[in-house]
CSV table of C-alpha atoms in Angstrom, one decimal:
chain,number,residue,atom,x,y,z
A,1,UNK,CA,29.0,-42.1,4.2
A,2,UNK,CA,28.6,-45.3,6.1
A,3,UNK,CA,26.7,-45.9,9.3
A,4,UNK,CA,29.8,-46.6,11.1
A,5,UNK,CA,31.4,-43.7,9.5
A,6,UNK,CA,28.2,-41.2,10.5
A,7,UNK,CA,28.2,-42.7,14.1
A,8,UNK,CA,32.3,-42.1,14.5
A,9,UNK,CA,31.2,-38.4,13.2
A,10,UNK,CA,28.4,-38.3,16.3
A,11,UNK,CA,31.3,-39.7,18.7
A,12,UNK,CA,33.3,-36.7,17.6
A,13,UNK,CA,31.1,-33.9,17.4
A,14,UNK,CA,30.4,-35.1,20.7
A,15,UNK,CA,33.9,-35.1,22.3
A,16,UNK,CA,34.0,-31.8,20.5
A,17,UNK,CA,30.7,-30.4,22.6
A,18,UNK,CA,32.5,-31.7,25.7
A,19,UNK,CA,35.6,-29.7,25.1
A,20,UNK,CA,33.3,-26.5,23.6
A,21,UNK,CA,31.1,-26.4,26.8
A,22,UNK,CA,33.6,-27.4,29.7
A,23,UNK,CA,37.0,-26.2,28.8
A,24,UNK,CA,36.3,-22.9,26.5
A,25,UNK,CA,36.1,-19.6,27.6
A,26,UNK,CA,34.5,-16.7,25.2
A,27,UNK,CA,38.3,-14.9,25.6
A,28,UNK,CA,39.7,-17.2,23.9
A,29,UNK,CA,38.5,-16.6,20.7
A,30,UNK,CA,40.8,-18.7,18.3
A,31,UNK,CA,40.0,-21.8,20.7
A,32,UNK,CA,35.5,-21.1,20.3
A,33,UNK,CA,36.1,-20.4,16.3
A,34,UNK,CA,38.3,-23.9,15.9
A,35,UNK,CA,35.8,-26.3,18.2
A,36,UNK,CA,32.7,-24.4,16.1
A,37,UNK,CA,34.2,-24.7,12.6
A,38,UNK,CA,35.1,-28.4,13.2
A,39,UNK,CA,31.1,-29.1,15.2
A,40,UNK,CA,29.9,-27.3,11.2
A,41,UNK,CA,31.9,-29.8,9.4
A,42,UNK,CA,30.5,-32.3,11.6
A,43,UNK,CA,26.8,-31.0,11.2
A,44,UNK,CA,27.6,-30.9,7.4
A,45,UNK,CA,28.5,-34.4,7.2
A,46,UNK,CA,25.5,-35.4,9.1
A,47,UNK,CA,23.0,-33.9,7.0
A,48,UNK,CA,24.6,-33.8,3.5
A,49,UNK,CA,26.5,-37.4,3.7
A,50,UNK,CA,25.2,-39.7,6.3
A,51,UNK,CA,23.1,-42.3,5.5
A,52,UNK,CA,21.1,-42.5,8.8
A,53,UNK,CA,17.6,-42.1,9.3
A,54,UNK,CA,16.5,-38.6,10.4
A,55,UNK,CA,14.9,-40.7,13.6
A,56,UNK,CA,18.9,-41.5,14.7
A,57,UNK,CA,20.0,-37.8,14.2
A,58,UNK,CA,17.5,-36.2,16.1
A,59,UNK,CA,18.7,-38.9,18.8
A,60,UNK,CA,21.9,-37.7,18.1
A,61,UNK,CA,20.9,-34.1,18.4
A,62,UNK,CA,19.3,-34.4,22.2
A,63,UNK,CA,22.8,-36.3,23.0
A,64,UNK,CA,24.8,-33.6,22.2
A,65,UNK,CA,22.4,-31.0,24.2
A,66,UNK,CA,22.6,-33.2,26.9
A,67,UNK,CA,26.2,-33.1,27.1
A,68,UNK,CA,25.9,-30.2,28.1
A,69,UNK,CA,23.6,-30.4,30.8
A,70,UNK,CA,26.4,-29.7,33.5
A,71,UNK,CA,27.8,-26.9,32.0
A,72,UNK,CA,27.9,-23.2,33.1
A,73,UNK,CA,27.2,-21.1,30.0
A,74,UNK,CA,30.6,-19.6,29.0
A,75,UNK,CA,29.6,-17.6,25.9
A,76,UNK,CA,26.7,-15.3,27.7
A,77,UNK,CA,26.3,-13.7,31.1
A,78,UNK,CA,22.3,-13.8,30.6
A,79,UNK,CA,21.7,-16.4,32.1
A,80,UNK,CA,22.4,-15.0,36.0
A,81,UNK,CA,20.0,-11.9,35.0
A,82,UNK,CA,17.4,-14.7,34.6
A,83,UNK,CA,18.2,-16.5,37.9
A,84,UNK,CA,18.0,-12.9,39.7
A,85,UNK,CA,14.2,-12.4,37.7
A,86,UNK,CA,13.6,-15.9,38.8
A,87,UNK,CA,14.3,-15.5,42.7
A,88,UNK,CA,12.7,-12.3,42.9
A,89,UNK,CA,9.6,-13.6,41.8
A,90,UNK,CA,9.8,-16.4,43.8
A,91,UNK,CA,10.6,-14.0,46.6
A,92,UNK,CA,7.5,-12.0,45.8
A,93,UNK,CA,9.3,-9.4,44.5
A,94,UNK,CA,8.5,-7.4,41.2
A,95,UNK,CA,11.1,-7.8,38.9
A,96,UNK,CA,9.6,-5.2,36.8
A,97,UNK,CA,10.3,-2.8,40.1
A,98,UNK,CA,13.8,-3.4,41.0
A,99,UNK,CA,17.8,-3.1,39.9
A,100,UNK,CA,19.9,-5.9,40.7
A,101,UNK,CA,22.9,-2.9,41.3
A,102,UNK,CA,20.7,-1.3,43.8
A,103,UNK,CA,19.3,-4.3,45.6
A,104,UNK,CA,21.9,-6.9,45.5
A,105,UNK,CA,21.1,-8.2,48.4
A,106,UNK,CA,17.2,-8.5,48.6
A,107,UNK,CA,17.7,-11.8,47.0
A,108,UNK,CA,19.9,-15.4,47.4
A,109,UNK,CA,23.1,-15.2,45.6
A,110,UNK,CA,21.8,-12.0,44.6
A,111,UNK,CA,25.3,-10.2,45.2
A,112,UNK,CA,27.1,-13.5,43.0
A,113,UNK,CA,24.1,-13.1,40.6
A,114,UNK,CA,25.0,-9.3,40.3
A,115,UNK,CA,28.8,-9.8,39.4
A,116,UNK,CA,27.8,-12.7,37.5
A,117,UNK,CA,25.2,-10.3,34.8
A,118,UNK,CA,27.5,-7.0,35.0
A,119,UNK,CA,26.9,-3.7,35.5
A,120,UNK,CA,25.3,-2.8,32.1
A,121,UNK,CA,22.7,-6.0,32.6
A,122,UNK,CA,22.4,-4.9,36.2
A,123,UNK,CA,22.3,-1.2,35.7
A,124,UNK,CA,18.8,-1.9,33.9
A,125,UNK,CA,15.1,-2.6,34.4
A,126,UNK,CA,14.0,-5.8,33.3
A,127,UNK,CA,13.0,-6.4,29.7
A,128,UNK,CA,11.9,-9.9,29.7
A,129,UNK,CA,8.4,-10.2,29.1
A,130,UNK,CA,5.8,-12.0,32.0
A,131,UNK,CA,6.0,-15.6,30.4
A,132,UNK,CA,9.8,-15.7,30.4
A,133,UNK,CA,9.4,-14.8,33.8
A,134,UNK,CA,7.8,-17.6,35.0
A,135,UNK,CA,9.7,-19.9,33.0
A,136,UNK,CA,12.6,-17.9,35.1
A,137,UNK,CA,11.0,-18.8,38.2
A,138,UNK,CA,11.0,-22.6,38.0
A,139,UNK,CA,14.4,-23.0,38.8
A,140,UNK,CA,14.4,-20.7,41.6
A,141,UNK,CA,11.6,-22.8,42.8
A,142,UNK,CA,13.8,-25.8,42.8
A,143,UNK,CA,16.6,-24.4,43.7
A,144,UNK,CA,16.5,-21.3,46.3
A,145,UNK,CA,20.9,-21.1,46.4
A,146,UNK,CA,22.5,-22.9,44.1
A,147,UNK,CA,23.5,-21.7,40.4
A,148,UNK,CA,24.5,-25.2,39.2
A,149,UNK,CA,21.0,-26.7,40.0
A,150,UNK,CA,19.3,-23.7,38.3
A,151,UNK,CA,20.9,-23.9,35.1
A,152,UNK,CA,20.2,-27.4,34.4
A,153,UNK,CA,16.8,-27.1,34.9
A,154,UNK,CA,16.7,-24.3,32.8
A,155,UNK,CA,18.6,-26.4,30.6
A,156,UNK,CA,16.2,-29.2,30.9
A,157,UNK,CA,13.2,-26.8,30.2
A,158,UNK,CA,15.0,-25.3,26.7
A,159,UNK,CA,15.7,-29.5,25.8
A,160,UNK,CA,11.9,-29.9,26.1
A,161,UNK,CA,11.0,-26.9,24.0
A,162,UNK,CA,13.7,-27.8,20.8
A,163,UNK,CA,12.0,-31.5,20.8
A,164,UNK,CA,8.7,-29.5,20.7
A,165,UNK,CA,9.8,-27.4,18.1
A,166,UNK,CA,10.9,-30.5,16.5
A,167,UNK,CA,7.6,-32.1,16.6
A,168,UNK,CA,5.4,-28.9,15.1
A,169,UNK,CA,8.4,-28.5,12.7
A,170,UNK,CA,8.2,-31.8,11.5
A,171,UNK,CA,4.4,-32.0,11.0
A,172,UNK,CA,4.8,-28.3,9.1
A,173,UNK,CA,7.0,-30.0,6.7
A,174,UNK,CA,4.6,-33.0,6.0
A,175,UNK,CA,1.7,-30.3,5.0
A,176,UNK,CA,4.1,-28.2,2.9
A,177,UNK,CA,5.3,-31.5,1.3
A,178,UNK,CA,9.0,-30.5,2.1
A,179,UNK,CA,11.7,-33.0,3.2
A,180,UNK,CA,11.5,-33.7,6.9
A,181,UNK,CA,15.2,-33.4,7.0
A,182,UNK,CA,15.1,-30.1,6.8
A,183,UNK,CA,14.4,-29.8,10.2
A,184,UNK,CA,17.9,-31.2,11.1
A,185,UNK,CA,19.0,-27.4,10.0
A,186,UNK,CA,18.0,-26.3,13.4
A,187,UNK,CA,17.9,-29.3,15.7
A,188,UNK,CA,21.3,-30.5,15.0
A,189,UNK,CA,22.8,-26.9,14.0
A,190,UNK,CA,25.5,-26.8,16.5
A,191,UNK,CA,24.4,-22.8,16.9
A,192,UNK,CA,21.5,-23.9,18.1
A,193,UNK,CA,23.0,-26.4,20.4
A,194,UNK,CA,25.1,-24.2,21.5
A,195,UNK,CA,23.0,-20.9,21.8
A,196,UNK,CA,20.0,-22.2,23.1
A,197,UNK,CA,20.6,-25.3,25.3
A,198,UNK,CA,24.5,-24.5,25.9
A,199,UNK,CA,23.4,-20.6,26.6
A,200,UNK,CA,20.2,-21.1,27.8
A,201,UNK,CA,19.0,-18.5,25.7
A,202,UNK,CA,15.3,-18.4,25.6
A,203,UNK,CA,14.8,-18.1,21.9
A,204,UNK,CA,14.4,-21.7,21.8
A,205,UNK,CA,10.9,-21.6,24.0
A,206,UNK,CA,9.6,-18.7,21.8
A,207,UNK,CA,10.1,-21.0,18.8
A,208,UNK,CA,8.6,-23.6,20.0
A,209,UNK,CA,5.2,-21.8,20.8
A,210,UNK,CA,5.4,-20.3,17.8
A,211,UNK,CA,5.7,-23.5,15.8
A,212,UNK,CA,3.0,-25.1,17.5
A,213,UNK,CA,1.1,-21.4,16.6
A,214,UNK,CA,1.7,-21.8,12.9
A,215,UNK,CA,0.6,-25.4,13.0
A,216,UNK,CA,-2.8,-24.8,13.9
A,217,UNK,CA,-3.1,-22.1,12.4
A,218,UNK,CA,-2.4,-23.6,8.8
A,219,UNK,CA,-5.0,-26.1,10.3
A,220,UNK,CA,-7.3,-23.5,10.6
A,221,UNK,CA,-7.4,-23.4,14.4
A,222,UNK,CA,-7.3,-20.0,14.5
A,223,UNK,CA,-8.1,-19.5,18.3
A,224,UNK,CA,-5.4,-22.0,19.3
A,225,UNK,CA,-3.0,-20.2,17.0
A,226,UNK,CA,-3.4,-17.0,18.2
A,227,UNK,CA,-3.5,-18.3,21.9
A,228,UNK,CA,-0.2,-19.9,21.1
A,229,UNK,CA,1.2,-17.1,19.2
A,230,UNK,CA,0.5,-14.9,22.3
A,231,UNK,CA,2.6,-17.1,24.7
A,232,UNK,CA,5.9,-16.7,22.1
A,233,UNK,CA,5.2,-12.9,22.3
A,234,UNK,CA,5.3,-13.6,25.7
A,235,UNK,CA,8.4,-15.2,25.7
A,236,UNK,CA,10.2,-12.6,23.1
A,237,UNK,CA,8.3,-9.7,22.0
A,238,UNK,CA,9.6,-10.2,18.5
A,239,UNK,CA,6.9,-12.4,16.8
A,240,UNK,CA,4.5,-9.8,17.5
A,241,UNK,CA,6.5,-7.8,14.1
A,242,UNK,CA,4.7,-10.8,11.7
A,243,UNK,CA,1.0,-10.3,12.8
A,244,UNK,CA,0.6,-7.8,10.0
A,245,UNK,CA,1.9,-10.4,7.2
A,246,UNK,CA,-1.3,-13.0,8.6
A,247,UNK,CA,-3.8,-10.4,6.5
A,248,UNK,CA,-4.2,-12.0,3.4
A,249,UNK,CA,-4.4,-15.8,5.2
A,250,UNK,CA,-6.9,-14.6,7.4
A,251,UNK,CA,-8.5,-11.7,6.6
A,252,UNK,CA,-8.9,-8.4,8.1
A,253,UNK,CA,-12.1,-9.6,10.4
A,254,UNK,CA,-10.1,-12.7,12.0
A,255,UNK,CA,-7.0,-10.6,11.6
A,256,UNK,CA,-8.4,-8.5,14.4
A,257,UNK,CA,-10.0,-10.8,16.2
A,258,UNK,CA,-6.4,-12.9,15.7
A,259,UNK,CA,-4.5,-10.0,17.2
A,260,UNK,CA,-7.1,-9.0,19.6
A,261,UNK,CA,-6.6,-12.4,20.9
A,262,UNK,CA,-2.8,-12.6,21.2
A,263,UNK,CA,-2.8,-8.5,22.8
A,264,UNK,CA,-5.7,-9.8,25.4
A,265,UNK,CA,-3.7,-12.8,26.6
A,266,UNK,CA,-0.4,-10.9,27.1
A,267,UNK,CA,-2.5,-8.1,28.9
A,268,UNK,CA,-3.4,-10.8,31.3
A,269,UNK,CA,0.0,-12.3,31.7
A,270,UNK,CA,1.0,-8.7,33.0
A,271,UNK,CA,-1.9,-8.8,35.8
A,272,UNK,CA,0.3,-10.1,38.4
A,273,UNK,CA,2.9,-7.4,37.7
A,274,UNK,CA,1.0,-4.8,37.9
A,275,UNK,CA,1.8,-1.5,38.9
A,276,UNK,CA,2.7,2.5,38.4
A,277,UNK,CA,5.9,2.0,37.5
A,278,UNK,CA,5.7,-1.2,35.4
A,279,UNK,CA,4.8,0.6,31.7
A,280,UNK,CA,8.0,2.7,32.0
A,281,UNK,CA,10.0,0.7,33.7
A,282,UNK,CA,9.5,-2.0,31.0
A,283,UNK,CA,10.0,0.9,28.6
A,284,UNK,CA,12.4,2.4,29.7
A,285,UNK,CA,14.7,-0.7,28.8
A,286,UNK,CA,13.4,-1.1,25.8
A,287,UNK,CA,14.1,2.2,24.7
A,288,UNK,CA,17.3,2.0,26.0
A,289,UNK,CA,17.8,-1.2,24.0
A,290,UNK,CA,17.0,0.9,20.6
A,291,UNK,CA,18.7,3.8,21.4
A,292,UNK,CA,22.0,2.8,23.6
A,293,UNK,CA,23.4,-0.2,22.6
A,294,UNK,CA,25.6,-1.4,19.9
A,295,UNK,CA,26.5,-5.0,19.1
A,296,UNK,CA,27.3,-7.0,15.5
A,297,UNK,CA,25.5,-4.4,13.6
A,298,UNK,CA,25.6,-3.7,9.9
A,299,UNK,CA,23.3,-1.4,8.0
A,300,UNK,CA,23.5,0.7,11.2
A,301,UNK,CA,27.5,0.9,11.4
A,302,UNK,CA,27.0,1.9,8.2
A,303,UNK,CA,25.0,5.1,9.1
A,304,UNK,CA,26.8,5.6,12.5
A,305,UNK,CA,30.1,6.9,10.6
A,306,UNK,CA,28.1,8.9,7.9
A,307,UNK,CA,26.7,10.2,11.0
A,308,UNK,CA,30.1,10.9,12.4
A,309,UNK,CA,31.2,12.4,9.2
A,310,UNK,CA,28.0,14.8,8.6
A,311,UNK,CA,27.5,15.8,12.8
A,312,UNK,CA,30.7,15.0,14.6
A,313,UNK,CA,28.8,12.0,16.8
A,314,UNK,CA,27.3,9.1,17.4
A,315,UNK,CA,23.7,9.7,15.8
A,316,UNK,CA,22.5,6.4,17.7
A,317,UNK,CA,19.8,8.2,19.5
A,318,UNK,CA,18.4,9.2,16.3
A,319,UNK,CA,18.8,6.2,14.4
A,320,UNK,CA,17.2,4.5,17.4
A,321,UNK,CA,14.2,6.2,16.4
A,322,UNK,CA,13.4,6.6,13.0
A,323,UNK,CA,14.4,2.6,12.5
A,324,UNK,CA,10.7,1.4,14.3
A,325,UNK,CA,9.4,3.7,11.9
A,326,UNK,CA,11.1,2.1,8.9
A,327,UNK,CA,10.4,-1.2,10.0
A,328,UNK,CA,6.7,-0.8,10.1
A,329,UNK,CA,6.6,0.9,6.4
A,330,UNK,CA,8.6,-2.4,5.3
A,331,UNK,CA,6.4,-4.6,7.5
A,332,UNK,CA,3.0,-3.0,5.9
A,333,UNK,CA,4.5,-3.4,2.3
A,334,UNK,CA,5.1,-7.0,2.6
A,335,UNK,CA,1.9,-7.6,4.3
A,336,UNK,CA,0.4,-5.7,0.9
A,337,UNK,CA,2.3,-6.5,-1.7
A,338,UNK,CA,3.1,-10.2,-1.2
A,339,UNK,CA,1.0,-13.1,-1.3
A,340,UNK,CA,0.9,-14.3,2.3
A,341,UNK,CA,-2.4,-16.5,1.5
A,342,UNK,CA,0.4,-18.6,0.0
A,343,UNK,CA,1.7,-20.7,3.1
A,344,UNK,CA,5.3,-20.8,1.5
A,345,UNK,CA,4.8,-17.5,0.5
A,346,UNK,CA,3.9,-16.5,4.3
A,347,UNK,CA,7.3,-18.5,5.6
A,348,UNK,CA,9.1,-16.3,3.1
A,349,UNK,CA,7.9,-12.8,4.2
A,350,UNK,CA,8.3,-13.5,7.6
A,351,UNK,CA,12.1,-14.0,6.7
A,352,UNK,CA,12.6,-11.5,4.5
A,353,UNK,CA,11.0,-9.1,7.2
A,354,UNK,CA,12.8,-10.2,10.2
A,355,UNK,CA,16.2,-9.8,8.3
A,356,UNK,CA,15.8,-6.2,7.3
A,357,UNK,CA,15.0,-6.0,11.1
A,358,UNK,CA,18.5,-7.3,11.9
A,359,UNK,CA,20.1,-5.8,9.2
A,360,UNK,CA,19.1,-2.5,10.5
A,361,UNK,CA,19.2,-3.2,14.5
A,362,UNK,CA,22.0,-1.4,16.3
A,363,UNK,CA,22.1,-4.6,18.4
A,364,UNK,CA,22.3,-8.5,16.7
A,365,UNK,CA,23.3,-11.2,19.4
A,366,UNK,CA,24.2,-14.3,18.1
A,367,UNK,CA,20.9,-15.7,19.4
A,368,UNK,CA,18.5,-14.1,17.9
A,369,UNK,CA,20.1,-15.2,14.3
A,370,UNK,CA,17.3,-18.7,15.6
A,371,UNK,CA,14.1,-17.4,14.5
A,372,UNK,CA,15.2,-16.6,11.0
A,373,UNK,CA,17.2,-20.6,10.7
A,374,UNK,CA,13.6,-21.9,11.7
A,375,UNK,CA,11.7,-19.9,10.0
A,376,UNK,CA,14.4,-20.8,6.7
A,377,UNK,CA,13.8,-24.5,6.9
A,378,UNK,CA,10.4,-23.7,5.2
A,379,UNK,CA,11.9,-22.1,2.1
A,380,UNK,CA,13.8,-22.3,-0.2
A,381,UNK,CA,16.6,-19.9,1.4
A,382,UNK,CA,19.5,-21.8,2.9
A,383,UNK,CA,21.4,-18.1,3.9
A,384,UNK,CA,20.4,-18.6,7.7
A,385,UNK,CA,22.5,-21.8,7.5
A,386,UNK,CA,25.2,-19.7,7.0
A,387,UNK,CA,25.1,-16.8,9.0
A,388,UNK,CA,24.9,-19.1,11.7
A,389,UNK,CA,28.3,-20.1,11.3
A,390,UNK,CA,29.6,-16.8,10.5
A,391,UNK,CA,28.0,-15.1,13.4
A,392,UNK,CA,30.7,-16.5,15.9
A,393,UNK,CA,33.4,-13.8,14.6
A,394,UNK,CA,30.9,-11.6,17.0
A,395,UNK,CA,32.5,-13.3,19.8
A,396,UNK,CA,36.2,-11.6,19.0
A,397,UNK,CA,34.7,-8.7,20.7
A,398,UNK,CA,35.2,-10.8,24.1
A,399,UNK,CA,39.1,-11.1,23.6
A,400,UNK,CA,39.3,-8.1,25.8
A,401,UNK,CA,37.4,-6.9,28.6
A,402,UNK,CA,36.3,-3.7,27.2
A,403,UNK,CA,34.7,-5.8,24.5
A,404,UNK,CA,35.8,-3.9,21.5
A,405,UNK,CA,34.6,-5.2,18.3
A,406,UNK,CA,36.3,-6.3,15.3
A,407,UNK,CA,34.9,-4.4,12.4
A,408,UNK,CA,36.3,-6.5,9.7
A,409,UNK,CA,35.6,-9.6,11.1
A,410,UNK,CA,32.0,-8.3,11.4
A,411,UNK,CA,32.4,-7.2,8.1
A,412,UNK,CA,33.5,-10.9,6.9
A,413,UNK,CA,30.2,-12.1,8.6
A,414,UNK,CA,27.8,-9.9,6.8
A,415,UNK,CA,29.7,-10.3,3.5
A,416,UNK,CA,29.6,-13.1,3.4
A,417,UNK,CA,25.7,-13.9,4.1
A,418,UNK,CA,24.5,-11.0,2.4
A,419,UNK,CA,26.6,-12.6,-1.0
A,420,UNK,CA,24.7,-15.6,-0.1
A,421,UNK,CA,21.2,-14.6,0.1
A,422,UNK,CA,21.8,-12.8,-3.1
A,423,UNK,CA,22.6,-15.9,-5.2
A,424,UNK,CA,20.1,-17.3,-3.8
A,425,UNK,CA,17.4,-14.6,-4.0
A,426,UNK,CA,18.6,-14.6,-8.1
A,427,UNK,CA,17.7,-18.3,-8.2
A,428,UNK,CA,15.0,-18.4,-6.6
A,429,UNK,CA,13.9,-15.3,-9.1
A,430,UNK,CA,15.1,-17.2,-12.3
A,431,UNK,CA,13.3,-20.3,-11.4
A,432,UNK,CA,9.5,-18.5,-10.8
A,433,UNK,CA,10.5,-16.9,-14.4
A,434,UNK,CA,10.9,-20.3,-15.9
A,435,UNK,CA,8.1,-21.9,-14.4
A,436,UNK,CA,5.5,-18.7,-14.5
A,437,UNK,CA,6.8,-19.1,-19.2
A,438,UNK,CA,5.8,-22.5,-19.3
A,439,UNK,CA,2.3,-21.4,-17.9
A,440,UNK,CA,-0.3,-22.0,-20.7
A,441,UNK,CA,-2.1,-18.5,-21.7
């Protein structure tokens, strides 16, 4: 492919944002799977065919985010939960303490806000953990009414942390001596684009602390790391599930002092919402999360209908609690068995063990399918590529109001990445065969 021919591409894609983020609602499903299918041809073009230098994607990358700088997110509701978080802490109100469906009006907008989120978001405590919630609260800061200034600085703030994540990314590809194209497999994915910047899904902020956490921390900066890691588990609980794997790089004395570090910081993040309620409160949601809700599962819808068949009902409740259990036993394994001293190695685990996560979660939103694409640029696993196109058949459950999933086109989506990640887990097999018979003995 030509310059002129990748640059007609970028004009495209971009027209193709436009019409994604402006004219698209999520209830019109064939109209979100067409304008996505034809940004992955475009992203495929980019990174398989075009000729330009990785410096002129990347530009091209922060132009399509910032075409949608204007836009109100029309694939997520999150976002107005956020702004309500935001103005009640800029209000001076806990939102640790409070239900947006009981207190609508304690806060601007706050009734708009309320219909904007839903009853289920609204119906909850808040599960967003204390660094989120400041990032929540800069908008509010600059904006005490309005919803269209909030989301573009929120949108502003999620730019800054992909060109972050970018950065670290970059630099983590240089010490594993990887191609530093790679990294155009998140920052020009268009579900990233889409689902972080276009969403303002927070995901993106978590990843880039996390980056810059792994960066110093294969740089041996382990008090950095660890500082840094702490603020993406404050941003997203999840990266708190790969600590364990850190034990053969570091040790079980700086493992400790690692974790001890990254558990001390978050403790302190949670001084200013301190209270008697806060611990079940925050709880309380997150139980609910495990136990309640159902969303683009697989291994779980699985074991819901042998459920039905054995007790007559939905077993969720139980499920929701024997899967932590499972997750740890698969989490200590890996941290045993594997050998995580090996950076590669490390990058590996964590995405093997944040997969059996998903594939076992009664709940996958589209979003969270980003930690595993980062993490896969590292590897030698492409499978995340995938899934991120396939996971917008989740979105036919918004055709209707009662948001009633398709199974089979959830079906399609798993099928289709877990055939993936099975060739792929074969070749990757064959090849350390090969190479460990030519080893002399």
């Amino acid at each position: 492919m030509t310059n002129k021919q990748a640059l007609l591409v970028i004009l495209l894609s971009a027209i193709a944002y436009y019409l994604f983020g402006y004219t698209t609602p999520r209830t019109d499903f064939n109209k979100v799977f067409t304008y996505y299918s034809l940004l992955f041809i475009g992203f495929g073009l980019l990174y398989k065919c075009s000729n330009l230098s990785i410096r002129w994607l990347i530009i091209g990358g922060i132009i399509f985010r910032f075409i949608l700088l204007f836009a109100i997110p029309n694939l997520s509701d999150d976002f107005y939960r956020f702004l309500w978080d935001g103005r009640a802490i800029a209000k001076g109100i806990n939102p640790y303490l409070i239900l947006p469906q009981n207190n609508p009006e304690l806060i601007s907008n706050g009734i708009e806000l309320y219909k904007g989120m839903g009853n289920m978001n609204g119906s909850h405590f808040t599960c967003y953990p204390p660094l989120n919630q400041f990032a929540f609260t800069i908008p509010a800061i600059i904006s005490e009414n309005g919803i269209f200034i909030s989301t573009i600085m929120m949108r502003l703030t999620l730019i800054i942390a992909d060109i972050i994540t970018v950065y670290f990314g970059l630099k983590i590809l240089k010490i594993l001596n990887i191609d530093k194209r790679k990294i155009l497999l998140y920052f020009i994915n268009p579900f990233i684009i889409i689902e972080l910047t276009g969403n303002l899904h927070y995901e993106g902020m978590m990843i880039a602390f996390l980056s810059a956490s792994i960066y110093y921390l294969l740089k041996n900066k382990n008090h950095l790391s660890a500082s840094l890691w702490a603020c993406a588990v404050s941003i997203k609980l999840i990266p708190l599930l790969f600590i364990p794997l850190l034990y053969k790089k570091l040790g079980f004395k700086n493992l400790f002092i690692y974790g001890t570090i990254v558990l001390g910081i978050n403790a302190i993040l949670f001084i200013p919402f301190l209270s008697q309620n806060l611990v079940n409160n925050f709880m309380s949601s997150i139980e609910l999360y495990f136990q309640n809700f159902e969303f683009n599962a697989s291994i779980y819808y699985v074991v819901r209908e042998i459920g039905f068949w054995i007790k007559g009902y939905n077993i969720i409740g139980l499920v929701g609690k024997t899967t932590p259990f499972i997750i740890i036993v698969i989490t200590i394994l890996i941290s045993i068995i594997r050998k995580n001293n090996k950076t590669v190695t490390l990058f590996t685990s964590m995405l093997f063990l944040i997969i059996s996560y998903y594939l076992l979660a009664s709940v996958v939103h589209p979003w969270y399918i980003a930690i595993p694409l980062f993490l896969s640029i590292f590897t030698k696993y492409n499978f995340a590529v995938v899934w991120s196109f396939t996971i917008i058949l989740s979105y036919s459950a918004y055709i209707n109001t009662n948001y009633k999933e398709n199974l089979w086109l959830v079906f399609l989506e798993y099928f289709i990445v877990i055939i993936f990640f099975i060739i792929e887990f074969n070749q990757a097999k064959t090849s350390a065969e090969i190479k460990h018979s030519k080893l002399p003995y």
